[in-house]
Each structure stands twice: as structure tokens, then as C-alpha cells.
Tab-separated table of C-alpha atoms and ligand atoms in Angstrom:
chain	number	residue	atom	x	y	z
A	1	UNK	CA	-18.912	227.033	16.558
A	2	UNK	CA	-17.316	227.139	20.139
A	3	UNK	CA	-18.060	229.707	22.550
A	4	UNK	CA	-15.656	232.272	23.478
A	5	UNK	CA	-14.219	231.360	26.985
A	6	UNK	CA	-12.736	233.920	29.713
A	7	UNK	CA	-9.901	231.616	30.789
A	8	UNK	CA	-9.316	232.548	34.728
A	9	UNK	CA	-5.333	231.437	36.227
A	10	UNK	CA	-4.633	230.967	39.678
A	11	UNK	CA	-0.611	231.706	40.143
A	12	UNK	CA	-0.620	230.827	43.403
A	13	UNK	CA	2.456	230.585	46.201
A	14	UNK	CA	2.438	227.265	47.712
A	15	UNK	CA	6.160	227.631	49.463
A	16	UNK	CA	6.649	226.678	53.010
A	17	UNK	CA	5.797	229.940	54.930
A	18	UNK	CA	2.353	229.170	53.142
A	19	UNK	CA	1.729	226.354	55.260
A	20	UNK	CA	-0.891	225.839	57.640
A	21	UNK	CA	-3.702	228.764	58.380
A	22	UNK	CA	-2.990	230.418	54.617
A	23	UNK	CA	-2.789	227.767	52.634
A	24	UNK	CA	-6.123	226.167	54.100
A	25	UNK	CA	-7.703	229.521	53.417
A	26	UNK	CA	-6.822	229.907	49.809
A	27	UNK	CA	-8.008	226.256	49.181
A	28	UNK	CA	-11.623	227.067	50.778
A	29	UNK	CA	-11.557	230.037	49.361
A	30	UNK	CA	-10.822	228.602	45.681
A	31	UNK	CA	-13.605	226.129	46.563
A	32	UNK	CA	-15.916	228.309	47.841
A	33	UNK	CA	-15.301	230.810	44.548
A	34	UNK	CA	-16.333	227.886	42.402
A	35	UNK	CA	-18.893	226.925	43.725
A	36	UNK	CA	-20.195	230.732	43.766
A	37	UNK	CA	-19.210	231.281	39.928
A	38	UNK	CA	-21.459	228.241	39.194
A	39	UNK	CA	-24.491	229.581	40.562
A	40	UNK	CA	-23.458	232.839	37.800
A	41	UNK	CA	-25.412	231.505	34.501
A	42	UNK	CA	-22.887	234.383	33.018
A	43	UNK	CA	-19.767	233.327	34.382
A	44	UNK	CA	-20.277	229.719	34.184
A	45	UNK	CA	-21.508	229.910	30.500
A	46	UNK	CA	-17.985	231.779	29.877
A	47	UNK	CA	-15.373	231.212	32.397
A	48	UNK	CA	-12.720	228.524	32.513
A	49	UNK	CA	-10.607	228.374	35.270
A	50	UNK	CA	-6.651	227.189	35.584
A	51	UNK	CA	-4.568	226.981	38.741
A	52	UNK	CA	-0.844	226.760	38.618
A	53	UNK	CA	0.926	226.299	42.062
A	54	UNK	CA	5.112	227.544	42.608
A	55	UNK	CA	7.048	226.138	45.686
A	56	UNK	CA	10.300	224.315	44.763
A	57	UNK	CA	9.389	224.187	41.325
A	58	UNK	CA	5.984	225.575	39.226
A	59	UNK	CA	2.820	222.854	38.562
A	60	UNK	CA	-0.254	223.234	36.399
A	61	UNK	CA	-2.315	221.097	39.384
A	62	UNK	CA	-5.661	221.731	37.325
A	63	UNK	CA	-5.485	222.053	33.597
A	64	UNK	CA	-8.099	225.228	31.879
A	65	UNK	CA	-11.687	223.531	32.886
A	66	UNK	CA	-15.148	224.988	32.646
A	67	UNK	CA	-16.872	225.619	35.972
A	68	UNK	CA	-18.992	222.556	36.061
A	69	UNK	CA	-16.362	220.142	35.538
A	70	UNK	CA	-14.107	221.762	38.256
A	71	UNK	CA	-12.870	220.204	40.626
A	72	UNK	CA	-10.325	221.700	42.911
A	73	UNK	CA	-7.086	219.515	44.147
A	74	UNK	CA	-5.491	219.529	47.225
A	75	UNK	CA	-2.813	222.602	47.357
A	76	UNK	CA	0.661	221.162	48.551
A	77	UNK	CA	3.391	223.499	50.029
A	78	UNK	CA	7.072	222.596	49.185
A	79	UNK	CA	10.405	224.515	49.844
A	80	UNK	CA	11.372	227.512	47.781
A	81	UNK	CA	9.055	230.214	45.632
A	82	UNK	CA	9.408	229.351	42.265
A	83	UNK	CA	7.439	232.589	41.073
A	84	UNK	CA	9.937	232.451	37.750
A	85	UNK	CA	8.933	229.234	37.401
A	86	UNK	CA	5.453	229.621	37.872
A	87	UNK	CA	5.554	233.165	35.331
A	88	UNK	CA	7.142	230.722	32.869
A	89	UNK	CA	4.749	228.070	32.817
A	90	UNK	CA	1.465	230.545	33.234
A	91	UNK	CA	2.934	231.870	29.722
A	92	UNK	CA	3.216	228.115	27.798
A	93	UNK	CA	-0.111	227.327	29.265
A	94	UNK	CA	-1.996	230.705	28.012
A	95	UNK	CA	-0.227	229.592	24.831
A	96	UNK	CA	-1.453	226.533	24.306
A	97	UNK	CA	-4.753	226.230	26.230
A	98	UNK	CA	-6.177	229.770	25.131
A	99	UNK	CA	-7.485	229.995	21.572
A	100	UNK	CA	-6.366	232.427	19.608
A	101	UNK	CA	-8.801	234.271	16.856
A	102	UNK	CA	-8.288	233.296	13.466
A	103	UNK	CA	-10.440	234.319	9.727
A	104	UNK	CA	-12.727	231.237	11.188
A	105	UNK	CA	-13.266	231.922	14.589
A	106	UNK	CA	-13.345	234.644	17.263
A	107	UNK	CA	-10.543	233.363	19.901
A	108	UNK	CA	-11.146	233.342	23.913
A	109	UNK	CA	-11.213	236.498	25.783
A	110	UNK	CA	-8.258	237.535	27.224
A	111	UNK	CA	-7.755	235.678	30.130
A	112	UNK	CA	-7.694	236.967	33.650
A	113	UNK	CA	-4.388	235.946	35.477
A	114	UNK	CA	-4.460	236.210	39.710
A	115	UNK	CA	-1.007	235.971	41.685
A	116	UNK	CA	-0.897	235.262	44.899
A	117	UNK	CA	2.287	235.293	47.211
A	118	UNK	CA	3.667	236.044	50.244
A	119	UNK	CA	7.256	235.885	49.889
A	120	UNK	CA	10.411	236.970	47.560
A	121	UNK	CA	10.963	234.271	44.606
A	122	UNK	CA	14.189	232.276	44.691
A	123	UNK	CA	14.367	231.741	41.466
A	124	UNK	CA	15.254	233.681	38.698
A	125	UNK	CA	12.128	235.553	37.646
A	126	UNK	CA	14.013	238.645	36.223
A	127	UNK	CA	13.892	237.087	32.725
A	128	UNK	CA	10.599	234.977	32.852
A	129	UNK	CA	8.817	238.188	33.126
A	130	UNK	CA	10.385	239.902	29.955
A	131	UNK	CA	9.620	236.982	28.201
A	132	UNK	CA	6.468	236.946	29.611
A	133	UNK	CA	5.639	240.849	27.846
A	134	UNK	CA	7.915	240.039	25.411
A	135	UNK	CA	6.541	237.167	23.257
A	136	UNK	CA	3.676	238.647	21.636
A	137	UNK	CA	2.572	242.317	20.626
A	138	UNK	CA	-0.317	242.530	22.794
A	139	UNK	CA	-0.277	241.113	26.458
A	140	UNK	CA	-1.370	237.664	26.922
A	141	UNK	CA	-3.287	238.158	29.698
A	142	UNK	CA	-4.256	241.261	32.296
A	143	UNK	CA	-2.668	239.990	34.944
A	144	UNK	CA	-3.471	241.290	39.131
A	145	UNK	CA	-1.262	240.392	41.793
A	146	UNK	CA	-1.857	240.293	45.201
A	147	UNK	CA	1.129	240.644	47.543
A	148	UNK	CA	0.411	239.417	51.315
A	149	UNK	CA	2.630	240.667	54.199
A	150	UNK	CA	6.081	242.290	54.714
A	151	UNK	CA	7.927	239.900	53.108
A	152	UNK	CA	6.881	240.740	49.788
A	153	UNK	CA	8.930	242.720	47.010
A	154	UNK	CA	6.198	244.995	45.854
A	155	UNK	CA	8.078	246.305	43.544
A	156	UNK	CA	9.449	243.224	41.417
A	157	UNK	CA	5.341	242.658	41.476
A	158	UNK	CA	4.701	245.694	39.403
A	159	UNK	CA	7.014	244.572	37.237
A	160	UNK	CA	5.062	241.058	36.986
A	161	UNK	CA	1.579	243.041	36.404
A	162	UNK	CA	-0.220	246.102	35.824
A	163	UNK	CA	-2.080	246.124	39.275
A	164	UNK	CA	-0.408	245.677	42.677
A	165	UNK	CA	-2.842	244.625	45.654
A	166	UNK	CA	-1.798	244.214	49.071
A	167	UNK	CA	-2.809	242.532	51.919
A	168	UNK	CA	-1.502	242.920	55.435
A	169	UNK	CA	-1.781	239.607	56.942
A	170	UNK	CA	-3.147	236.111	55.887
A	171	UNK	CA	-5.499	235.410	58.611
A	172	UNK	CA	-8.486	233.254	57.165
A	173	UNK	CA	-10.828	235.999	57.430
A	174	UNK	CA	-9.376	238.338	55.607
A	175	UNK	CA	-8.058	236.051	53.179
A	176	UNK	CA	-11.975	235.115	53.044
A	177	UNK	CA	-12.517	238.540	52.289
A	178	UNK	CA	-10.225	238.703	49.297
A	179	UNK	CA	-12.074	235.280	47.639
A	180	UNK	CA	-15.188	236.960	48.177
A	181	UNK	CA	-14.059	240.082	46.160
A	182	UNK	CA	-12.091	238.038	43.639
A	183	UNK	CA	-15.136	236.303	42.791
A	184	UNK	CA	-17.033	239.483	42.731
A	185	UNK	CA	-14.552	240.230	39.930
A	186	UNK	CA	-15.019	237.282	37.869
A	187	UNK	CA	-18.384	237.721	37.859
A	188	UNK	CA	-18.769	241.077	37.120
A	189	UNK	CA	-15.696	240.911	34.423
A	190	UNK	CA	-17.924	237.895	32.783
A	191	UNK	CA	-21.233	240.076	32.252
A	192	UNK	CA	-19.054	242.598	31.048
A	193	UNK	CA	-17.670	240.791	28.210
A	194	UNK	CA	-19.057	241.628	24.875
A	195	UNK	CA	-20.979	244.466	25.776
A	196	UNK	CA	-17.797	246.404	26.037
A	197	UNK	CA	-16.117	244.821	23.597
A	198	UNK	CA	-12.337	243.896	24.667
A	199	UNK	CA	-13.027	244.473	28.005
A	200	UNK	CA	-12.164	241.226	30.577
A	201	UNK	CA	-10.625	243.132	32.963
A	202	UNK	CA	-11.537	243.788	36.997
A	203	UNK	CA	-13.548	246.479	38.600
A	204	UNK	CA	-10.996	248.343	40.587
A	205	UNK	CA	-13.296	250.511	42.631
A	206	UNK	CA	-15.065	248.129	45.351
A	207	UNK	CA	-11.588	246.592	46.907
A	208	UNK	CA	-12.398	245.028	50.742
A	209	UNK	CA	-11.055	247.140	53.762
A	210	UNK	CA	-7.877	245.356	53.774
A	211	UNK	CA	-7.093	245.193	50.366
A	212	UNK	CA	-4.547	248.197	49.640
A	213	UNK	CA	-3.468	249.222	46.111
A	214	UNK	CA	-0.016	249.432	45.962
A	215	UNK	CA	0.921	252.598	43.770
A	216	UNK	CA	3.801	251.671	41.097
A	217	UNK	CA	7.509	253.171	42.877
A	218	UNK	CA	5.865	253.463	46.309
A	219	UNK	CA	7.555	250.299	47.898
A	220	UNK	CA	11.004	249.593	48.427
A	221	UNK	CA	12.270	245.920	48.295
A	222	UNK	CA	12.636	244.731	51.798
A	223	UNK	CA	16.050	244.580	53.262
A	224	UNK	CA	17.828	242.601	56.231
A	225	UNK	CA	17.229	239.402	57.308
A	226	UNK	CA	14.591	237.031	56.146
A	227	UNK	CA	11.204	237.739	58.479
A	228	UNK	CA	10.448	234.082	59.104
A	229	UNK	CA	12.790	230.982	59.156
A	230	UNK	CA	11.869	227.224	58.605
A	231	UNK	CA	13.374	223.909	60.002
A	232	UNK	CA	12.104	220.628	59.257
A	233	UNK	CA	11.707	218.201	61.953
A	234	UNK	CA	10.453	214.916	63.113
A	235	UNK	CA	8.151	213.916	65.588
A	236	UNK	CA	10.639	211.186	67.650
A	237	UNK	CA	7.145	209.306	68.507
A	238	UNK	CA	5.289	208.891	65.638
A	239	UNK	CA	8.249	209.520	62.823
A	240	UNK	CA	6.165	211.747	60.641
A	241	UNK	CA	7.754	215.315	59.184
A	242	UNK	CA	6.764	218.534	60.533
A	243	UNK	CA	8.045	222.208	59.791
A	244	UNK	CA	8.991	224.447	62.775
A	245	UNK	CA	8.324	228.467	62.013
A	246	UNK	CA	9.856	230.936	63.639
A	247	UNK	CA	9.461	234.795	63.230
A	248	UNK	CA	12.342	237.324	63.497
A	249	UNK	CA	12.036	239.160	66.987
A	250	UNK	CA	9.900	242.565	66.069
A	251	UNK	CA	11.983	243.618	69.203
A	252	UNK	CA	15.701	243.394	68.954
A	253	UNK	CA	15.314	241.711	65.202
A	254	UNK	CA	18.376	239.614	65.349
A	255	UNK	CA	16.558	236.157	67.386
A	256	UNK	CA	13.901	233.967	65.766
A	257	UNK	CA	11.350	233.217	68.127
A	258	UNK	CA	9.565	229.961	68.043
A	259	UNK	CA	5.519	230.505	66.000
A	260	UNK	CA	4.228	227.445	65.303
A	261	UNK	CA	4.543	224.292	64.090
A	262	UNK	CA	2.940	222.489	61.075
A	263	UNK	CA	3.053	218.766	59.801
A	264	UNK	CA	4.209	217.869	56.821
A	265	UNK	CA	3.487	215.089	54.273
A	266	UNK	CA	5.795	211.803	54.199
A	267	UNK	CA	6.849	212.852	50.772
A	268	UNK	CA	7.289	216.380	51.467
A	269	UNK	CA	10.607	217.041	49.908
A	270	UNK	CA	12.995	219.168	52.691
A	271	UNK	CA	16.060	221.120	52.311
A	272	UNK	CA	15.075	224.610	51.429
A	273	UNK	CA	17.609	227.049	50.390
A	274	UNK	CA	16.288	229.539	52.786
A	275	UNK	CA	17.649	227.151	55.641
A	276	UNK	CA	20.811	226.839	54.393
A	277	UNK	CA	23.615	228.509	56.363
A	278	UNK	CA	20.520	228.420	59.558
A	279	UNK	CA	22.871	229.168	62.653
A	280	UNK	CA	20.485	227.513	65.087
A	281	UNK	CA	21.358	229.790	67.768
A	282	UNK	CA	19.776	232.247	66.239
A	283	UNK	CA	16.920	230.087	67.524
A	284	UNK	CA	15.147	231.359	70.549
A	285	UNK	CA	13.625	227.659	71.524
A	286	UNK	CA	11.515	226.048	69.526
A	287	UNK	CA	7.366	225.406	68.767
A	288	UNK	CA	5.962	222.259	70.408
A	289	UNK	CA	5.448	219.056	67.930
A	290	UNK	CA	2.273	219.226	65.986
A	291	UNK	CA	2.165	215.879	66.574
A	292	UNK	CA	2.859	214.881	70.211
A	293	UNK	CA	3.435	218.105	71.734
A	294	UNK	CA	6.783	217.358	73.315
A	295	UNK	CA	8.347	221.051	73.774
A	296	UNK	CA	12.033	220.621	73.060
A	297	UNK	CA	14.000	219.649	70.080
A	298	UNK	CA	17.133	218.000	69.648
A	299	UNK	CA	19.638	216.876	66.273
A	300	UNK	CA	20.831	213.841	65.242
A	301	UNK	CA	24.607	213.775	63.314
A	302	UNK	CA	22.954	212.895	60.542
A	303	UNK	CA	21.204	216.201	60.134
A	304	UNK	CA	17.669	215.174	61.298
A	305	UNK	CA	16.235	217.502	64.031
A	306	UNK	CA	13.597	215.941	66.197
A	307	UNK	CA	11.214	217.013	69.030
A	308	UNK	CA	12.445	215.508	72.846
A	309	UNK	CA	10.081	215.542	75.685
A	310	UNK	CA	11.608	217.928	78.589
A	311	UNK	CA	13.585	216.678	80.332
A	312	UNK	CA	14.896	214.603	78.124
A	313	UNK	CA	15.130	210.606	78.416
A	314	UNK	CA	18.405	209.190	78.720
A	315	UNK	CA	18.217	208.433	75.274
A	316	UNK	CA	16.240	208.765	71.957
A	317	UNK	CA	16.278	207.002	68.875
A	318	UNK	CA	16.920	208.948	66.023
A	319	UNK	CA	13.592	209.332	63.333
A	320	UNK	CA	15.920	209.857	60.806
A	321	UNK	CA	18.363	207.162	60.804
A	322	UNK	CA	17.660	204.844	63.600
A	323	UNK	CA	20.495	205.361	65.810
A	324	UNK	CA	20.308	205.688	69.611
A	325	UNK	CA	21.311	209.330	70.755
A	326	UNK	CA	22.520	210.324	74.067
A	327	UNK	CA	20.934	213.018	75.085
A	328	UNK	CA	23.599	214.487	77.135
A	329	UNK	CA	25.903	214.780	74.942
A	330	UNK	CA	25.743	213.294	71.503
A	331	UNK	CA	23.121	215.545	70.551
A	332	UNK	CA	25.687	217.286	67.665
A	333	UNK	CA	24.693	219.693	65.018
A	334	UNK	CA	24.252	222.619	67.088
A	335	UNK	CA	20.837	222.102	67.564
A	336	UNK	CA	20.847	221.572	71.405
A	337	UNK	CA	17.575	220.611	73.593
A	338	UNK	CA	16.437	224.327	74.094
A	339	UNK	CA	13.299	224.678	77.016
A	340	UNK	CA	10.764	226.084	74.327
A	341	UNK	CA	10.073	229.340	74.954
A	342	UNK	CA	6.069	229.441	75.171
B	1	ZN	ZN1	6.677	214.764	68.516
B	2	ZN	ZN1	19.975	210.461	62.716
């Protein structure tokens, strides 16, 4: 006879505006709630835990695995929030990992789902959510999600789960915050089970400072334009990929002002659709290179944008295809050497 598992999922948001600062606090924070749940003999006798990441598309990057055997990958960010994606495969995976209860057996408990995301999906999630509550009788799984920031439609979230959670901004420490009361939860939802019966859901009640509840109808989808922007880049010394960010101008909200900038793995895959139709003079300068600092930035005809120490050399060769620019004038694309505004 098996023991009944609580199967935890992680649904979490691993598209570009993750990168950097949030995305290296949800991995410690995953890591750190592991390593927490295993000193729980309750929650590591009974929990399982799943993560599923959505960017361009939707990954299962660590399959249902009991505490002790955990061991937590390397989150990647990628272009694009695949939340339908993501809804989709966090149903055919509670479908086939969980098990169900049959005249033999008494199944798993129902498992605890956690979405996390700071952005609007760009897929279609419309219709992976009804099948999601539409397969089965019962819902698979009590699912929480956790909305962080402005960009967020709080609403569509209600639609994904029962309980709407919101967090203002993704600095480490408060995303720190929100790991330490997510594992809270899991522990407390794991010495719960079978005393209560059904019961594997959260306690609502002890939620950290900036944790908000968001009440169903009392958020309207955000409108205008997009809050942050991306543009991939290359460094023109070293040739490695990096992502610029820039945030919409709280001020006059029509310029993007230049944030930060982030690398990016070799085989990060570019070409988001959020920077399609980009008009680069919306662009208020740009972020320094990650890599060697140079201020300014400059494109190449083939569509490559790379950083350009200021002033810029006579010439440049081009990361992206090899050719020699002049920096006067051959610098096409609209993407002209801007003095960066920080
Ligand atoms: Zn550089
Ligand atoms: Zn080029």
C-alpha cells in the first residue's frame, strides 16, 4: 500500500520581464522552501512537489518528486507568457502524475497548485482554463495565484483560481517574504490532512504585510500601453546576448526610460511579440551593457542592436553578422547611438 501524497505545483512565470532580481528570488526561494519542508517529518512524509515554468511556451522542468529526492533546476526566462500553455499542461500533468482513488486504494490528496506571474499571458488562456474546470466534476486541484505588480490582469486570475493574492513589487525581500509564507502553507496544509478529512487547502488568515487579497470584481484589466518594454542586444565586445528593460515614464507615460540591463544565455531564443512594432524612439536612451558597460547602443541592418562605447569609434563590427558599421551613418534601423540617459 502507497501512501497518500499532497502533490504541490509550481506554475510559475519565467517570461522576460522576469529576468534578473525576480527570477533569482523565486529560485532561492523554491530552494530555500525545500529545504524547509524537509526538515517537516509531516510534510516530507506527504508532500510531492512539481514545478512547471511558461515563457514562450509551458515546461514541466521537474516532474512530481518527493521532498528528499528534490532537486531544484535552474529557472530560464524566455520571450512571451505562455500562462495558457502552462494552465494546459498543469491539467495533463495532475492527470497523469496524481493518483486517483479507486475500490483498492485511497488516491493522493488533492493537490495544491501555486501561480506565480507578473504579466498578461499572450497566449490564448481563455479556453485552457474552461477546460481546466471543465474536465472533471470536482476540481483537480485548489489552485492560489499570486499576481505581482501593475501589469497583471487580476481579473482573468480569478477566473484561473479561487484565491487572488497580490503583491506590489518583486523586490527579493518581499518576494522572500512570500516563500516564507508559502511554505508556512504547505506545512500547515500537510498536518492538516486527514484530521480534517478533505481538507489540503491553505490557511488564509496569516498573509505577510505585502501580500493583499484581491477581492473577486475589484480589479479592472489594465489598459494603455504595455508598462515595461524589452530589446535584445549584444555586447559588441564580448558577443554575448543581453536584454535591455525599459519602464514607461510614470510622468508623461508615453517615453520608455532606460531600467536595467540583464544578460542573456547564448541559446536564449529572441524575438518576443511584445517587441514587435517597438518604435525605438519611443526609447529615452538606453541601460549600460551588463557586460562591458559601454552606455550607448547602436543597430546593425540586419536587425541586431548592440551596445557602442560613447563616442563612438569610427567603426564597429557588427555581433550579429560580422559586418563593419559606420557609425556615422550606416547605423540603420532606427535605433540611433542615443547618450544613455543615467
Ligand atoms: Zn557591451
Ligand atoms: Zn549585423
Amino acid at each position: 500500500m502507497t501512501t497518500r501524497r499532497l502533490p504541490v505545483y509550481f506554475l510559475l512565470d519565467c517570461s522576460e520581464s522576469m529576468i534578473g532580481p525576480a527570477v533569482d528570488s523565486v529560485q532561492s526561494g523554491v530552494e530555500r522552501m525545500i529545504s524547509e519542508l524537509r526538515q517537516d517529518p509531516q510534510a516530507l512524509e506527504t508532500a510531492s512537489v512539481s514545478l512547471i515554468t511558461f515563457g514562450q511556451g509551458a515546461k514541466q522542468i521537474m516532474p512530481l518528486t518527493e521532498l528528499l529526492a528534490v532537486q531544484i533546476p535552474q529557472l530560464r526566462v524566455g520571450p512571451g507568457t505562455a500562462m495558457g500553455a502552462g494552465l494546459r499542461l498543469l491539467s495533463d500533468c495532475i492527470n497523469r502524475d496524481v493518483r486517483k482513488t479507486t475500490r483498492e486504494q485511497k488516491g493522493d490528496y488533492r493537490p495544491l497548485v501555486f501561480l506565480l506571474t507578473d504579466g498578461q499571458p499572450t497566449d490564448d488562456w481563455e479556453s485552457a482554463v474552461d477546460d481546466l474546470w471543465s474536465k472533471t466534476e470536482s476540481r483537480i486541484a485548489n489552485i492560489y495565484a499570486v499576481g505581482c505588480g501593475d501589469d497583471v490582469d487580476y481579473g482573468l486570475l480569478g477566473r484561473v483560481s479561487d484565491i487572488v493574492f497580490r503583491l506590489d513589487e518583486m523586490t527579493s525581500e518581499k518576494m522572500n517574504q512570500l516563500f516564507v509564507w508559502l511554505t508556512a502553507s504547505i506545512r500547515s496544509a500537510s498536518a492538516s490532512l486527514g484530521t480534517t478529512g478533505a481538507g489540503s487547502g491553505i490557511d488564509l488568515s496569516k498573509l505577510p504585510d505585502d501580500v493583499t487579497r484581491v477581492e473577486p470584481g475589484s480589479y479592472t484589466r489594465p489598459t494603455g500601453p504595455p508598462r515595461q518594454v524589452f530589446v535584445d542586444a549584444r555586447c559588441s565586445g564580448n558577443r554575448k546576448p543581453y536584454v535591455m528593460r525599459y519602464k514607461l515614464d510614470p510622468i508623461g507615460g508615453q517615453y520608455y526610460m532606460p531600467s536595467a540591463s540583464h544578460p542573456l544565455e547564448e541559446n536564449h531564443s529572441s524575438g518576443g511579440s511584445e517587441l514587435q512594432g517597438l518604435d525605438s524612439s519611443l526609447l529615452d536612451g538606453c541601460p549600460a551593457c551588463c557586460y562591458c558597460e559601454n552606455s550607448g547602443a547602436c543597430a546593425c541592418g540586419c536587425g541586431t542592436v548592440m551596445c557602442i562605447a560613447e563616442p563612438a569609434p569610427a567603426s564597429i563590427v557588427c555581433p550579429g553578422c560580422g559586418a563593419t558599421l559606420r557609425t556615422s551613418s550606416e547605423s540603420g534601423g532606427g535605433f540611433q547611438v542615443k547618450q544613455s540617459a543615467g
